[in-house]
């Protein structure tokens, strides 16, 4: 009997030692990999070659990936796609609301802003029950699919920059083109489609200096945190002129996958549709290689608010409320600047880059010379524009239109 007791004691001691050893081992193991982009994001830090590396959350998944678990719950998903949140908007915004510190869509960028409640805010409403076919100008697009972030972006990866989907509303939009420009006449011929898996849209991305530590790190498969300057307007970074044309034209094709009646490549030519009484409808050219002739020349992709809106000088509220020495206006506080920049158009700010009809005036400036008519009227208490009968006249914002 004594031998049995000793055996049981020894067994108990072995279990306790094993438990202590397991706890000690767990204590020394980092449950959150050191290369994770943010707290609560578990992506793994060893790649297929055994090297320390950050796994990507969206696409190009490693063979030992853990990235799926950041969006999906295997047994307790909150919708039919096993998403960890009840809706797509809630899921995407759980990271892209600034949680990660980068790619925060609630802050102003070249894409605009989402979920802003600032004055004159208008945006693609990815948090409401809208259908893709409800897009303005959706003449042929009758899609009943719900509109959300994934209507434009592919969370599982894309060959295009910013995860822009390779198909939108079930349409492939990417093509190669032949562009011939003679004088002011532009002739565009659509050629072969860009194969799925090859880049159809390339944006002018540059490393974000706010994340220099990440961008300068080695051994991370070239992981870079970038900010966008929008579409390319001229050859750069090894791009040929033909590639710049392709990428720019495809961006408009991308938008037109939903807003199909807005895609035009004629010089103020008639639309393919007519009014009920048979009159032809006319439109702006939106499919062109020229500056100011693409969708993004006038609109932000995500949306706009009063902090983003500009006037024809290309200035924002923030510019006008700076100290005079830094280019601000004399006596202009936040209230005055907001009143000046407020969009009072009948249709609202409509994702516009420029406030009111300054979105038109920024390009169409053929009558601006009237602002330089000599006279006796001057601005009160300022020296920035003396002796103009008709105040105004700064149209430098045209330079930023692509």
mmCIF file of C-alpha atoms in Angstrom:
data_model
loop_
_atom_site.group_PDB
_atom_site.id
_atom_site.type_symbol
_atom_site.label_atom_id
_atom_site.label_comp_id
_atom_site.label_asym_id
_atom_site.label_seq_id
_atom_site.Cartn_x
_atom_site.Cartn_y
_atom_site.Cartn_z
ATOM 1 C CA UNK A 1 0.000 0.000 0.000
ATOM 2 C CA UNK A 2 2.835 2.391 0.800
ATOM 3 C CA UNK A 3 4.381 1.811 -2.608
ATOM 4 C CA UNK A 4 1.112 2.810 -4.262
ATOM 5 C CA UNK A 5 0.931 6.041 -2.261
ATOM 6 C CA UNK A 6 4.467 6.936 -3.289
ATOM 7 C CA UNK A 7 3.602 6.258 -6.899
ATOM 8 C CA UNK A 8 0.552 8.511 -6.744
ATOM 9 C CA UNK A 9 2.567 11.265 -5.057
ATOM 10 C CA UNK A 10 5.230 10.989 -7.708
ATOM 11 C CA UNK A 11 2.581 11.144 -10.435
ATOM 12 C CA UNK A 12 0.988 14.228 -8.860
ATOM 13 C CA UNK A 13 4.395 15.895 -8.625
ATOM 14 C CA UNK A 14 5.064 15.088 -12.284
ATOM 15 C CA UNK A 15 1.759 16.692 -13.320
ATOM 16 C CA UNK A 16 2.488 19.816 -11.282
ATOM 17 C CA UNK A 17 5.994 20.096 -12.743
ATOM 18 C CA UNK A 18 4.574 19.626 -16.245
ATOM 19 C CA UNK A 19 1.949 22.317 -15.653
ATOM 20 C CA UNK A 20 4.584 24.707 -14.329
ATOM 21 C CA UNK A 21 6.786 23.966 -17.311
ATOM 22 C CA UNK A 22 3.888 24.577 -19.711
ATOM 23 C CA UNK A 23 3.027 27.862 -18.009
ATOM 24 C CA UNK A 24 6.659 28.923 -18.074
ATOM 25 C CA UNK A 25 6.833 28.043 -21.744
ATOM 26 C CA UNK A 26 3.651 29.993 -22.491
ATOM 27 C CA UNK A 27 4.970 32.931 -20.502
ATOM 28 C CA UNK A 28 8.027 33.101 -22.750
ATOM 29 C CA UNK A 29 6.017 32.891 -26.000
ATOM 30 C CA UNK A 30 4.690 36.119 -27.500
ATOM 31 C CA UNK A 31 1.021 35.567 -28.329
ATOM 32 C CA UNK A 32 0.991 38.748 -30.408
ATOM 33 C CA UNK A 33 3.634 38.572 -33.169
ATOM 34 C CA UNK A 34 6.075 41.443 -33.122
ATOM 35 C CA UNK A 35 5.337 42.443 -36.703
ATOM 36 C CA UNK A 36 1.584 42.914 -36.280
ATOM 37 C CA UNK A 37 0.412 46.234 -37.758
ATOM 38 C CA UNK A 38 -1.700 47.131 -34.713
ATOM 39 C CA UNK A 39 -3.002 45.845 -31.391
ATOM 40 C CA UNK A 40 -5.634 43.170 -31.850
ATOM 41 C CA UNK A 41 -4.498 42.318 -35.389
ATOM 42 C CA UNK A 42 -3.037 38.805 -35.488
ATOM 43 C CA UNK A 43 -1.351 38.222 -38.813
ATOM 44 C CA UNK A 44 1.732 36.095 -38.063
ATOM 45 C CA UNK A 45 5.394 37.019 -38.309
ATOM 46 C CA UNK A 46 7.190 34.107 -40.032
ATOM 47 C CA UNK A 47 6.806 33.667 -43.796
ATOM 48 C CA UNK A 48 6.978 30.655 -46.134
ATOM 49 C CA UNK A 49 10.791 30.856 -46.161
ATOM 50 C CA UNK A 50 11.104 30.817 -42.386
ATOM 51 C CA UNK A 51 12.040 34.506 -42.272
ATOM 52 C CA UNK A 52 10.611 37.063 -39.868
ATOM 53 C CA UNK A 53 8.000 38.886 -41.902
ATOM 54 C CA UNK A 54 4.667 40.648 -41.618
ATOM 55 C CA UNK A 55 1.790 38.724 -43.154
ATOM 56 C CA UNK A 56 -0.649 40.754 -45.194
ATOM 57 C CA UNK A 57 -4.224 41.041 -43.990
ATOM 58 C CA UNK A 58 -5.675 41.390 -47.506
ATOM 59 C CA UNK A 59 -4.385 39.065 -50.210
ATOM 60 C CA UNK A 60 -1.021 37.398 -50.934
ATOM 61 C CA UNK A 61 -1.645 35.110 -47.975
ATOM 62 C CA UNK A 62 1.201 33.026 -46.595
ATOM 63 C CA UNK A 63 0.803 29.256 -46.373
ATOM 64 C CA UNK A 64 0.704 29.579 -42.565
ATOM 65 C CA UNK A 65 -1.602 32.615 -42.602
ATOM 66 C CA UNK A 66 -3.675 33.674 -39.628
ATOM 67 C CA UNK A 67 -5.136 36.686 -41.425
ATOM 68 C CA UNK A 68 -8.554 35.079 -42.036
ATOM 69 C CA UNK A 69 -9.290 35.256 -38.311
ATOM 70 C CA UNK A 70 -9.117 39.037 -38.287
ATOM 71 C CA UNK A 71 -12.343 39.225 -40.302
ATOM 72 C CA UNK A 72 -14.056 35.846 -39.992
ATOM 73 C CA UNK A 73 -15.191 33.703 -37.070
ATOM 74 C CA UNK A 74 -15.280 30.013 -37.917
ATOM 75 C CA UNK A 75 -18.097 29.047 -35.567
ATOM 76 C CA UNK A 76 -19.644 32.310 -34.397
ATOM 77 C CA UNK A 77 -19.926 34.606 -37.363
ATOM 78 C CA UNK A 78 -22.522 37.365 -37.263
ATOM 79 C CA UNK A 79 -23.747 36.901 -40.837
ATOM 80 C CA UNK A 80 -23.790 34.299 -43.611
ATOM 81 C CA UNK A 81 -20.180 35.133 -44.560
ATOM 82 C CA UNK A 82 -19.016 34.347 -40.996
ATOM 83 C CA UNK A 83 -17.895 37.931 -40.536
ATOM 84 C CA UNK A 84 -16.912 38.896 -37.012
ATOM 85 C CA UNK A 85 -19.182 41.951 -37.218
ATOM 86 C CA UNK A 86 -22.832 42.114 -38.150
ATOM 87 C CA UNK A 87 -22.209 44.067 -41.330
ATOM 88 C CA UNK A 88 -19.507 44.859 -43.858
ATOM 89 C CA UNK A 89 -19.313 48.507 -42.874
ATOM 90 C CA UNK A 90 -18.900 47.648 -39.190
ATOM 91 C CA UNK A 91 -16.190 45.112 -40.003
ATOM 92 C CA UNK A 92 -14.129 47.358 -42.276
ATOM 93 C CA UNK A 93 -14.425 50.334 -39.962
ATOM 94 C CA UNK A 94 -13.222 48.289 -36.990
ATOM 95 C CA UNK A 95 -9.746 48.766 -38.496
ATOM 96 C CA UNK A 96 -10.076 51.640 -40.953
ATOM 97 C CA UNK A 97 -11.469 54.108 -38.429
ATOM 98 C CA UNK A 98 -7.946 54.937 -37.295
ATOM 99 C CA UNK A 99 -7.484 51.880 -35.061
ATOM 100 C CA UNK A 100 -4.385 50.859 -36.998
ATOM 101 C CA UNK A 101 -3.030 54.384 -37.154
ATOM 102 C CA UNK A 102 -2.877 54.302 -40.962
ATOM 103 C CA UNK A 103 -5.338 53.954 -43.854
ATOM 104 C CA UNK A 104 -7.939 55.780 -41.780
ATOM 105 C CA UNK A 105 -10.829 56.495 -44.165
ATOM 106 C CA UNK A 106 -12.414 58.941 -41.723
ATOM 107 C CA UNK A 107 -9.529 61.355 -42.297
ATOM 108 C CA UNK A 108 -9.013 63.470 -45.396
ATOM 109 C CA UNK A 109 -6.984 61.866 -48.171
ATOM 110 C CA UNK A 110 -6.860 61.890 -51.950
ATOM 111 C CA UNK A 111 -9.797 59.455 -51.806
ATOM 112 C CA UNK A 112 -11.814 61.931 -49.754
ATOM 113 C CA UNK A 113 -13.472 60.932 -46.487
ATOM 114 C CA UNK A 114 -16.092 58.474 -45.203
ATOM 115 C CA UNK A 115 -18.307 58.747 -42.129
ATOM 116 C CA UNK A 116 -17.694 62.469 -41.669
ATOM 117 C CA UNK A 117 -20.395 64.554 -40.033
ATOM 118 C CA UNK A 118 -18.801 67.908 -40.802
ATOM 119 C CA UNK A 119 -20.902 70.537 -42.594
ATOM 120 C CA UNK A 120 -21.740 69.725 -46.238
ATOM 121 C CA UNK A 121 -20.679 66.124 -45.829
ATOM 122 C CA UNK A 122 -21.666 63.845 -48.721
ATOM 123 C CA UNK A 123 -20.193 60.460 -49.464
ATOM 124 C CA UNK A 124 -20.676 56.986 -50.796
ATOM 125 C CA UNK A 125 -23.027 55.651 -48.126
ATOM 126 C CA UNK A 126 -21.533 52.246 -47.364
ATOM 127 C CA UNK A 127 -23.361 52.112 -44.027
ATOM 128 C CA UNK A 128 -26.881 52.195 -45.457
ATOM 129 C CA UNK A 129 -29.119 49.723 -47.247
ATOM 130 C CA UNK A 130 -28.449 50.877 -50.805
ATOM 131 C CA UNK A 131 -28.249 48.735 -53.915
ATOM 132 C CA UNK A 132 -25.490 49.002 -56.496
ATOM 133 C CA UNK A 133 -28.159 49.719 -59.104
ATOM 134 C CA UNK A 134 -29.283 52.818 -57.170
ATOM 135 C CA UNK A 135 -26.179 54.728 -58.351
ATOM 136 C CA UNK A 136 -26.901 58.061 -60.087
ATOM 137 C CA UNK A 137 -26.557 57.622 -63.827
ATOM 138 C CA UNK A 138 -27.195 53.875 -63.600
ATOM 139 C CA UNK A 139 -28.947 53.542 -66.931
ATOM 140 C CA UNK A 140 -28.008 49.937 -67.709
ATOM 141 C CA UNK A 141 -26.836 48.907 -64.238
ATOM 142 C CA UNK A 142 -29.772 47.153 -62.589
ATOM 143 C CA UNK A 143 -27.808 45.282 -59.939
ATOM 144 C CA UNK A 144 -29.749 44.551 -56.753
ATOM 145 C CA UNK A 145 -26.601 43.699 -54.795
ATOM 146 C CA UNK A 146 -26.063 45.659 -51.577
ATOM 147 C CA UNK A 147 -23.637 48.554 -51.902
ATOM 148 C CA UNK A 148 -20.726 48.448 -49.482
ATOM 149 C CA UNK A 149 -16.961 48.703 -49.212
ATOM 150 C CA UNK A 150 -16.504 45.497 -51.199
ATOM 151 C CA UNK A 151 -18.471 46.965 -54.110
ATOM 152 C CA UNK A 152 -15.257 48.839 -54.970
ATOM 153 C CA UNK A 153 -12.522 47.042 -52.974
ATOM 154 C CA UNK A 154 -11.604 43.368 -52.785
ATOM 155 C CA UNK A 155 -10.685 42.455 -49.188
ATOM 156 C CA UNK A 156 -9.077 39.215 -50.392
ATOM 157 C CA UNK A 157 -6.611 40.982 -52.649
ATOM 158 C CA UNK A 158 -6.355 42.646 -56.043
ATOM 159 C CA UNK A 159 -3.702 43.374 -58.635
ATOM 160 C CA UNK A 160 -4.882 46.992 -58.585
ATOM 161 C CA UNK A 161 -3.625 49.596 -56.137
ATOM 162 C CA UNK A 162 -5.677 50.162 -52.974
ATOM 163 C CA UNK A 163 -7.356 46.773 -53.445
ATOM 164 C CA UNK A 164 -9.611 48.229 -56.133
ATOM 165 C CA UNK A 165 -11.630 45.310 -57.455
ATOM 166 C CA UNK A 166 -10.868 43.862 -60.861
ATOM 167 C CA UNK A 167 -14.586 43.522 -61.520
ATOM 168 C CA UNK A 168 -17.280 45.971 -60.423
ATOM 169 C CA UNK A 169 -21.015 45.178 -60.604
ATOM 170 C CA UNK A 170 -19.929 41.903 -62.249
ATOM 171 C CA UNK A 171 -18.290 43.834 -65.082
ATOM 172 C CA UNK A 172 -14.640 43.757 -66.069
ATOM 173 C CA UNK A 173 -13.632 47.380 -66.586
ATOM 174 C CA UNK A 174 -9.899 47.164 -67.378
ATOM 175 C CA UNK A 175 -8.730 47.612 -70.971
ATOM 176 C CA UNK A 176 -5.767 48.688 -73.027
ATOM 177 C CA UNK A 177 -6.300 51.626 -75.368
ATOM 178 C CA UNK A 178 -4.884 53.268 -78.430
ATOM 179 C CA UNK A 179 -4.860 57.050 -77.921
ATOM 180 C CA UNK A 180 -4.116 59.468 -80.740
ATOM 181 C CA UNK A 181 -4.002 63.217 -80.103
ATOM 182 C CA UNK A 182 -3.753 65.634 -83.008
ATOM 183 C CA UNK A 183 -3.991 69.240 -81.896
ATOM 184 C CA UNK A 184 -7.039 69.385 -79.647
ATOM 185 C CA UNK A 185 -8.649 66.272 -81.116
ATOM 186 C CA UNK A 186 -8.347 63.073 -79.098
ATOM 187 C CA UNK A 187 -9.236 59.691 -80.592
ATOM 188 C CA UNK A 188 -9.542 56.745 -78.207
ATOM 189 C CA UNK A 189 -9.882 53.142 -79.356
ATOM 190 C CA UNK A 190 -10.574 50.430 -76.790
ATOM 191 C CA UNK A 191 -8.386 47.391 -77.418
ATOM 192 C CA UNK A 192 -8.064 44.120 -75.497
ATOM 193 C CA UNK A 193 -9.214 43.641 -71.882
ATOM 194 C CA UNK A 194 -6.573 43.492 -69.150
ATOM 195 C CA UNK A 195 -6.475 39.868 -67.861
ATOM 196 C CA UNK A 196 -7.733 39.351 -64.316
ATOM 197 C CA UNK A 197 -4.680 39.296 -62.072
ATOM 198 C CA UNK A 198 -2.877 42.050 -63.965
ATOM 199 C CA UNK A 199 -2.927 45.715 -62.910
ATOM 200 C CA UNK A 200 -5.578 47.828 -64.604
ATOM 201 C CA UNK A 201 -5.362 50.805 -62.219
ATOM 202 C CA UNK A 202 -2.118 52.186 -60.847
ATOM 203 C CA UNK A 203 -2.227 55.161 -58.522
ATOM 204 C CA UNK A 204 0.470 57.687 -57.720
ATOM 205 C CA UNK A 205 1.462 56.293 -54.313
ATOM 206 C CA UNK A 206 4.332 57.550 -52.170
ATOM 207 C CA UNK A 207 5.667 56.364 -48.843
ATOM 208 C CA UNK A 208 3.917 57.995 -45.914
ATOM 209 C CA UNK A 209 6.598 59.859 -43.924
ATOM 210 C CA UNK A 210 4.547 59.406 -40.752
ATOM 211 C CA UNK A 211 5.444 55.701 -40.865
ATOM 212 C CA UNK A 212 9.121 55.955 -41.789
ATOM 213 C CA UNK A 213 10.111 53.352 -39.185
ATOM 214 C CA UNK A 214 7.974 50.689 -40.868
ATOM 215 C CA UNK A 215 8.879 51.804 -44.377
ATOM 216 C CA UNK A 216 12.623 51.737 -43.642
ATOM 217 C CA UNK A 217 12.553 48.322 -41.946
ATOM 218 C CA UNK A 218 14.299 45.425 -43.688
ATOM 219 C CA UNK A 219 13.123 41.852 -44.086
ATOM 220 C CA UNK A 220 9.427 42.702 -44.372
ATOM 221 C CA UNK A 221 8.874 41.779 -48.035
ATOM 222 C CA UNK A 222 8.785 45.408 -49.042
ATOM 223 C CA UNK A 223 5.867 46.303 -46.775
ATOM 224 C CA UNK A 224 5.216 50.024 -47.218
ATOM 225 C CA UNK A 225 2.611 52.346 -45.752
ATOM 226 C CA UNK A 226 1.740 54.738 -48.550
ATOM 227 C CA UNK A 227 -0.408 57.760 -49.207
ATOM 228 C CA UNK A 228 -2.020 58.445 -52.546
ATOM 229 C CA UNK A 229 -1.685 61.426 -54.855
ATOM 230 C CA UNK A 230 -4.497 60.070 -57.003
ATOM 231 C CA UNK A 231 -4.243 59.131 -60.653
ATOM 232 C CA UNK A 232 -1.134 59.746 -62.735
ATOM 233 C CA UNK A 233 -1.444 62.621 -65.171
ATOM 234 C CA UNK A 234 1.919 62.237 -66.885
ATOM 235 C CA UNK A 235 4.667 59.608 -67.182
ATOM 236 C CA UNK A 236 6.611 58.960 -63.970
ATOM 237 C CA UNK A 237 8.265 56.136 -62.049
ATOM 238 C CA UNK A 238 9.063 54.223 -65.217
ATOM 239 C CA UNK A 239 5.521 54.481 -66.612
ATOM 240 C CA UNK A 240 5.130 55.029 -70.327
ATOM 241 C CA UNK A 241 2.666 57.575 -71.682
ATOM 242 C CA UNK A 242 0.535 54.693 -72.975
ATOM 243 C CA UNK A 243 0.343 53.174 -69.487
ATOM 244 C CA UNK A 244 -0.654 56.529 -67.959
ATOM 245 C CA UNK A 245 -3.456 56.778 -70.523
ATOM 246 C CA UNK A 246 -4.595 53.208 -69.794
ATOM 247 C CA UNK A 247 -4.672 53.659 -66.014
ATOM 248 C CA UNK A 248 -6.470 57.000 -66.225
ATOM 249 C CA UNK A 249 -9.094 55.779 -68.670
ATOM 250 C CA UNK A 250 -9.643 52.631 -66.621
ATOM 251 C CA UNK A 251 -10.333 54.687 -63.510
ATOM 252 C CA UNK A 252 -13.273 56.293 -65.268
ATOM 253 C CA UNK A 253 -14.335 52.869 -66.544
ATOM 254 C CA UNK A 254 -14.160 51.679 -62.942
ATOM 255 C CA UNK A 255 -16.612 54.387 -61.788
ATOM 256 C CA UNK A 256 -18.788 53.811 -64.839
ATOM 257 C CA UNK A 257 -19.304 50.154 -64.003
ATOM 258 C CA UNK A 258 -22.037 51.495 -61.692
ATOM 259 C CA UNK A 259 -22.589 55.022 -63.079
ATOM 260 C CA UNK A 260 -22.703 53.689 -66.629
ATOM 261 C CA UNK A 261 -24.592 56.578 -68.225
ATOM 262 C CA UNK A 262 -21.887 59.030 -67.132
ATOM 263 C CA UNK A 263 -19.080 57.400 -69.133
ATOM 264 C CA UNK A 264 -18.482 59.496 -72.226
ATOM 265 C CA UNK A 265 -15.480 60.037 -74.492
ATOM 266 C CA UNK A 266 -16.957 62.580 -76.898
ATOM 267 C CA UNK A 267 -16.364 66.313 -76.812
ATOM 268 C CA UNK A 268 -19.695 67.484 -75.368
ATOM 269 C CA UNK A 269 -21.355 64.882 -77.585
ATOM 270 C CA UNK A 270 -24.889 63.534 -77.177
ATOM 271 C CA UNK A 271 -25.572 60.746 -74.730
ATOM 272 C CA UNK A 272 -26.758 57.355 -75.877
ATOM 273 C CA UNK A 273 -30.146 58.193 -74.346
ATOM 274 C CA UNK A 274 -32.819 60.794 -75.042
ATOM 275 C CA UNK A 275 -35.491 62.590 -73.108
ATOM 276 C CA UNK A 276 -39.086 61.410 -73.196
ATOM 277 C CA UNK A 277 -39.851 63.848 -76.038
ATOM 278 C CA UNK A 278 -36.876 62.692 -78.105
ATOM 279 C CA UNK A 279 -34.319 65.410 -77.390
ATOM 280 C CA UNK A 280 -30.695 64.340 -77.154
ATOM 281 C CA UNK A 281 -28.985 64.719 -73.802
ATOM 282 C CA UNK A 282 -25.537 66.253 -73.599
ATOM 283 C CA UNK A 283 -22.832 65.610 -71.057
ATOM 284 C CA UNK A 284 -19.320 66.374 -69.945
ATOM 285 C CA UNK A 285 -16.568 64.199 -71.334
ATOM 286 C CA UNK A 286 -15.662 61.813 -68.526
ATOM 287 C CA UNK A 287 -13.496 59.292 -70.370
ATOM 288 C CA UNK A 288 -10.476 61.229 -71.589
ATOM 289 C CA UNK A 289 -6.750 61.447 -71.090
ATOM 290 C CA UNK A 290 -6.877 65.228 -70.655
ATOM 291 C CA UNK A 291 -6.633 67.058 -67.349
ATOM 292 C CA UNK A 292 -10.048 67.754 -65.899
ATOM 293 C CA UNK A 293 -11.806 65.100 -67.985
ATOM 294 C CA UNK A 294 -11.974 62.189 -65.543
ATOM 295 C CA UNK A 295 -14.452 61.481 -62.742
ATOM 296 C CA UNK A 296 -11.849 62.233 -60.074
ATOM 297 C CA UNK A 297 -11.134 65.681 -61.503
ATOM 298 C CA UNK A 298 -14.377 66.876 -59.905
ATOM 299 C CA UNK A 299 -15.236 64.220 -57.322
ATOM 300 C CA UNK A 300 -13.659 62.339 -54.436
ATOM 301 C CA UNK A 301 -14.168 58.572 -54.512
ATOM 302 C CA UNK A 302 -15.085 58.255 -50.839
ATOM 303 C CA UNK A 303 -16.793 61.580 -50.233
ATOM 304 C CA UNK A 304 -16.330 65.161 -49.161
ATOM 305 C CA UNK A 305 -17.064 67.564 -46.327
ATOM 306 C CA UNK A 306 -16.458 71.229 -45.661
ATOM 307 C CA UNK A 307 -12.887 70.599 -44.491
ATOM 308 C CA UNK A 308 -12.019 69.136 -47.917
ATOM 309 C CA UNK A 309 -13.862 71.538 -50.209
ATOM 310 C CA UNK A 310 -11.720 74.061 -52.106
ATOM 311 C CA UNK A 311 -12.357 77.267 -54.002
ATOM 312 C CA UNK A 312 -10.948 78.176 -57.419
ATOM 313 C CA UNK A 313 -7.686 79.205 -55.780
ATOM 314 C CA UNK A 314 -7.343 75.615 -54.575
ATOM 315 C CA UNK A 315 -7.594 76.837 -50.969
ATOM 316 C CA UNK A 316 -9.397 75.172 -48.059
ATOM 317 C CA UNK A 317 -10.793 76.516 -44.795
ATOM 318 C CA UNK A 318 -7.532 75.521 -43.122
ATOM 319 C CA UNK A 319 -5.606 77.666 -45.617
ATOM 320 C CA UNK A 320 -7.708 80.765 -44.992
ATOM 321 C CA UNK A 321 -7.565 80.530 -41.208
ATOM 322 C CA UNK A 322 -3.761 80.412 -41.075
ATOM 323 C CA UNK A 323 -1.814 83.408 -39.808
ATOM 324 C CA UNK A 324 -1.394 86.155 -42.416
ATOM 325 C CA UNK A 325 2.338 85.433 -42.632
ATOM 326 C CA UNK A 326 1.501 81.868 -43.693
ATOM 327 C CA UNK A 327 -0.962 82.879 -46.393
ATOM 328 C CA UNK A 328 -4.172 83.249 -44.381
ATOM 329 C CA UNK A 329 -6.717 86.029 -44.877
ATOM 330 C CA UNK A 330 -6.870 89.062 -42.651
ATOM 331 C CA UNK A 331 -9.672 88.815 -40.087
ATOM 332 C CA UNK A 332 -10.846 85.368 -41.189
ATOM 333 C CA UNK A 333 -11.774 83.049 -38.348
ATOM 334 C CA UNK A 334 -13.288 79.562 -38.593
ATOM 335 C CA UNK A 335 -16.853 80.892 -38.764
ATOM 336 C CA UNK A 336 -16.155 83.266 -41.648
ATOM 337 C CA UNK A 337 -14.137 80.662 -43.550
ATOM 338 C CA UNK A 338 -16.907 78.067 -43.191
ATOM 339 C CA UNK A 339 -19.547 80.523 -44.372
ATOM 340 C CA UNK A 340 -17.384 81.265 -47.411
ATOM 341 C CA UNK A 341 -16.715 77.598 -48.244
ATOM 342 C CA UNK A 342 -20.212 76.272 -47.534
ATOM 343 C CA UNK A 343 -21.762 74.485 -50.517
ATOM 344 C CA UNK A 344 -25.229 75.907 -51.134
ATOM 345 C CA UNK A 345 -25.868 74.095 -54.425
ATOM 346 C CA UNK A 346 -29.324 72.647 -54.967
ATOM 347 C CA UNK A 347 -27.980 69.087 -55.078
ATOM 348 C CA UNK A 348 -25.533 69.566 -52.196
ATOM 349 C CA UNK A 349 -21.832 68.895 -52.166
ATOM 350 C CA UNK A 350 -22.153 65.585 -54.074
ATOM 351 C CA UNK A 351 -18.631 64.280 -53.326
ATOM 352 C CA UNK A 352 -17.203 67.426 -54.962
ATOM 353 C CA UNK A 353 -13.617 68.639 -54.684
ATOM 354 C CA UNK A 354 -14.509 72.301 -55.220
ATOM 355 C CA UNK A 355 -17.340 74.080 -53.442
ATOM 356 C CA UNK A 356 -20.522 75.129 -55.222
ATOM 357 C CA UNK A 357 -20.073 75.798 -58.937
ATOM 358 C CA UNK A 358 -16.428 76.585 -58.318
ATOM 359 C CA UNK A 359 -16.126 72.951 -59.403
ATOM 360 C CA UNK A 360 -16.980 74.272 -62.892
ATOM 361 C CA UNK A 361 -15.271 77.667 -62.603
ATOM 362 C CA UNK A 362 -11.965 76.035 -61.674
ATOM 363 C CA UNK A 363 -11.685 74.840 -65.292
ATOM 364 C CA UNK A 364 -13.971 77.218 -67.206
ATOM 365 C CA UNK A 365 -12.287 80.577 -66.577
ATOM 366 C CA UNK A 366 -12.733 82.323 -69.918
ATOM 367 C CA UNK A 367 -14.398 85.408 -68.365
ATOM 368 C CA UNK A 368 -12.207 85.868 -65.309
ATOM 369 C CA UNK A 369 -10.557 89.058 -66.622
ATOM 370 C CA UNK A 370 -13.483 91.074 -65.268
ATOM 371 C CA UNK A 371 -11.977 90.637 -61.799
ATOM 372 C CA UNK A 372 -9.064 92.858 -62.794
ATOM 373 C CA UNK A 373 -11.190 95.850 -63.811
ATOM 374 C CA UNK A 374 -9.680 98.968 -62.153
ATOM 375 C CA UNK A 375 -11.952 100.817 -59.789
ATOM 376 C CA UNK A 376 -12.274 102.389 -56.396
ATOM 377 C CA UNK A 377 -13.814 99.543 -54.412
ATOM 378 C CA UNK A 378 -11.323 97.947 -52.029
ATOM 379 C CA UNK A 379 -11.472 95.203 -49.452
ATOM 380 C CA UNK A 380 -11.896 96.661 -45.947
ATOM 381 C CA UNK A 381 -8.920 96.394 -43.599
ATOM 382 C CA UNK A 382 -6.716 94.382 -45.906
ATOM 383 C CA UNK A 383 -4.103 94.888 -48.568
ATOM 384 C CA UNK A 384 -4.409 91.600 -50.440
ATOM 385 C CA UNK A 385 -6.539 92.932 -53.327
ATOM 386 C CA UNK A 386 -6.706 96.749 -53.533
ATOM 387 C CA UNK A 387 -8.540 98.804 -56.155
ATOM 388 C CA UNK A 388 -10.621 96.078 -57.769
ATOM 389 C CA UNK A 389 -14.150 97.040 -58.742
ATOM 390 C CA UNK A 390 -15.064 93.326 -58.842
ATOM 391 C CA UNK A 391 -13.268 91.401 -56.087
ATOM 392 C CA UNK A 392 -11.975 87.932 -56.890
ATOM 393 C CA UNK A 393 -9.653 86.612 -59.508
ATOM 394 C CA UNK A 394 -7.460 83.809 -58.074
ATOM 395 C CA UNK A 395 -7.777 80.758 -60.296
ATOM 396 C CA UNK A 396 -4.588 78.923 -59.399
ATOM 397 C CA UNK A 397 -6.604 75.897 -58.247
ATOM 398 C CA UNK A 398 -6.743 74.747 -61.857
ATOM 399 C CA UNK A 399 -3.165 73.548 -61.485
ATOM 400 C CA UNK A 400 -4.225 70.751 -59.115
ATOM 401 C CA UNK A 401 -6.893 69.329 -61.453
ATOM 402 C CA UNK A 402 -5.920 66.029 -63.091
#
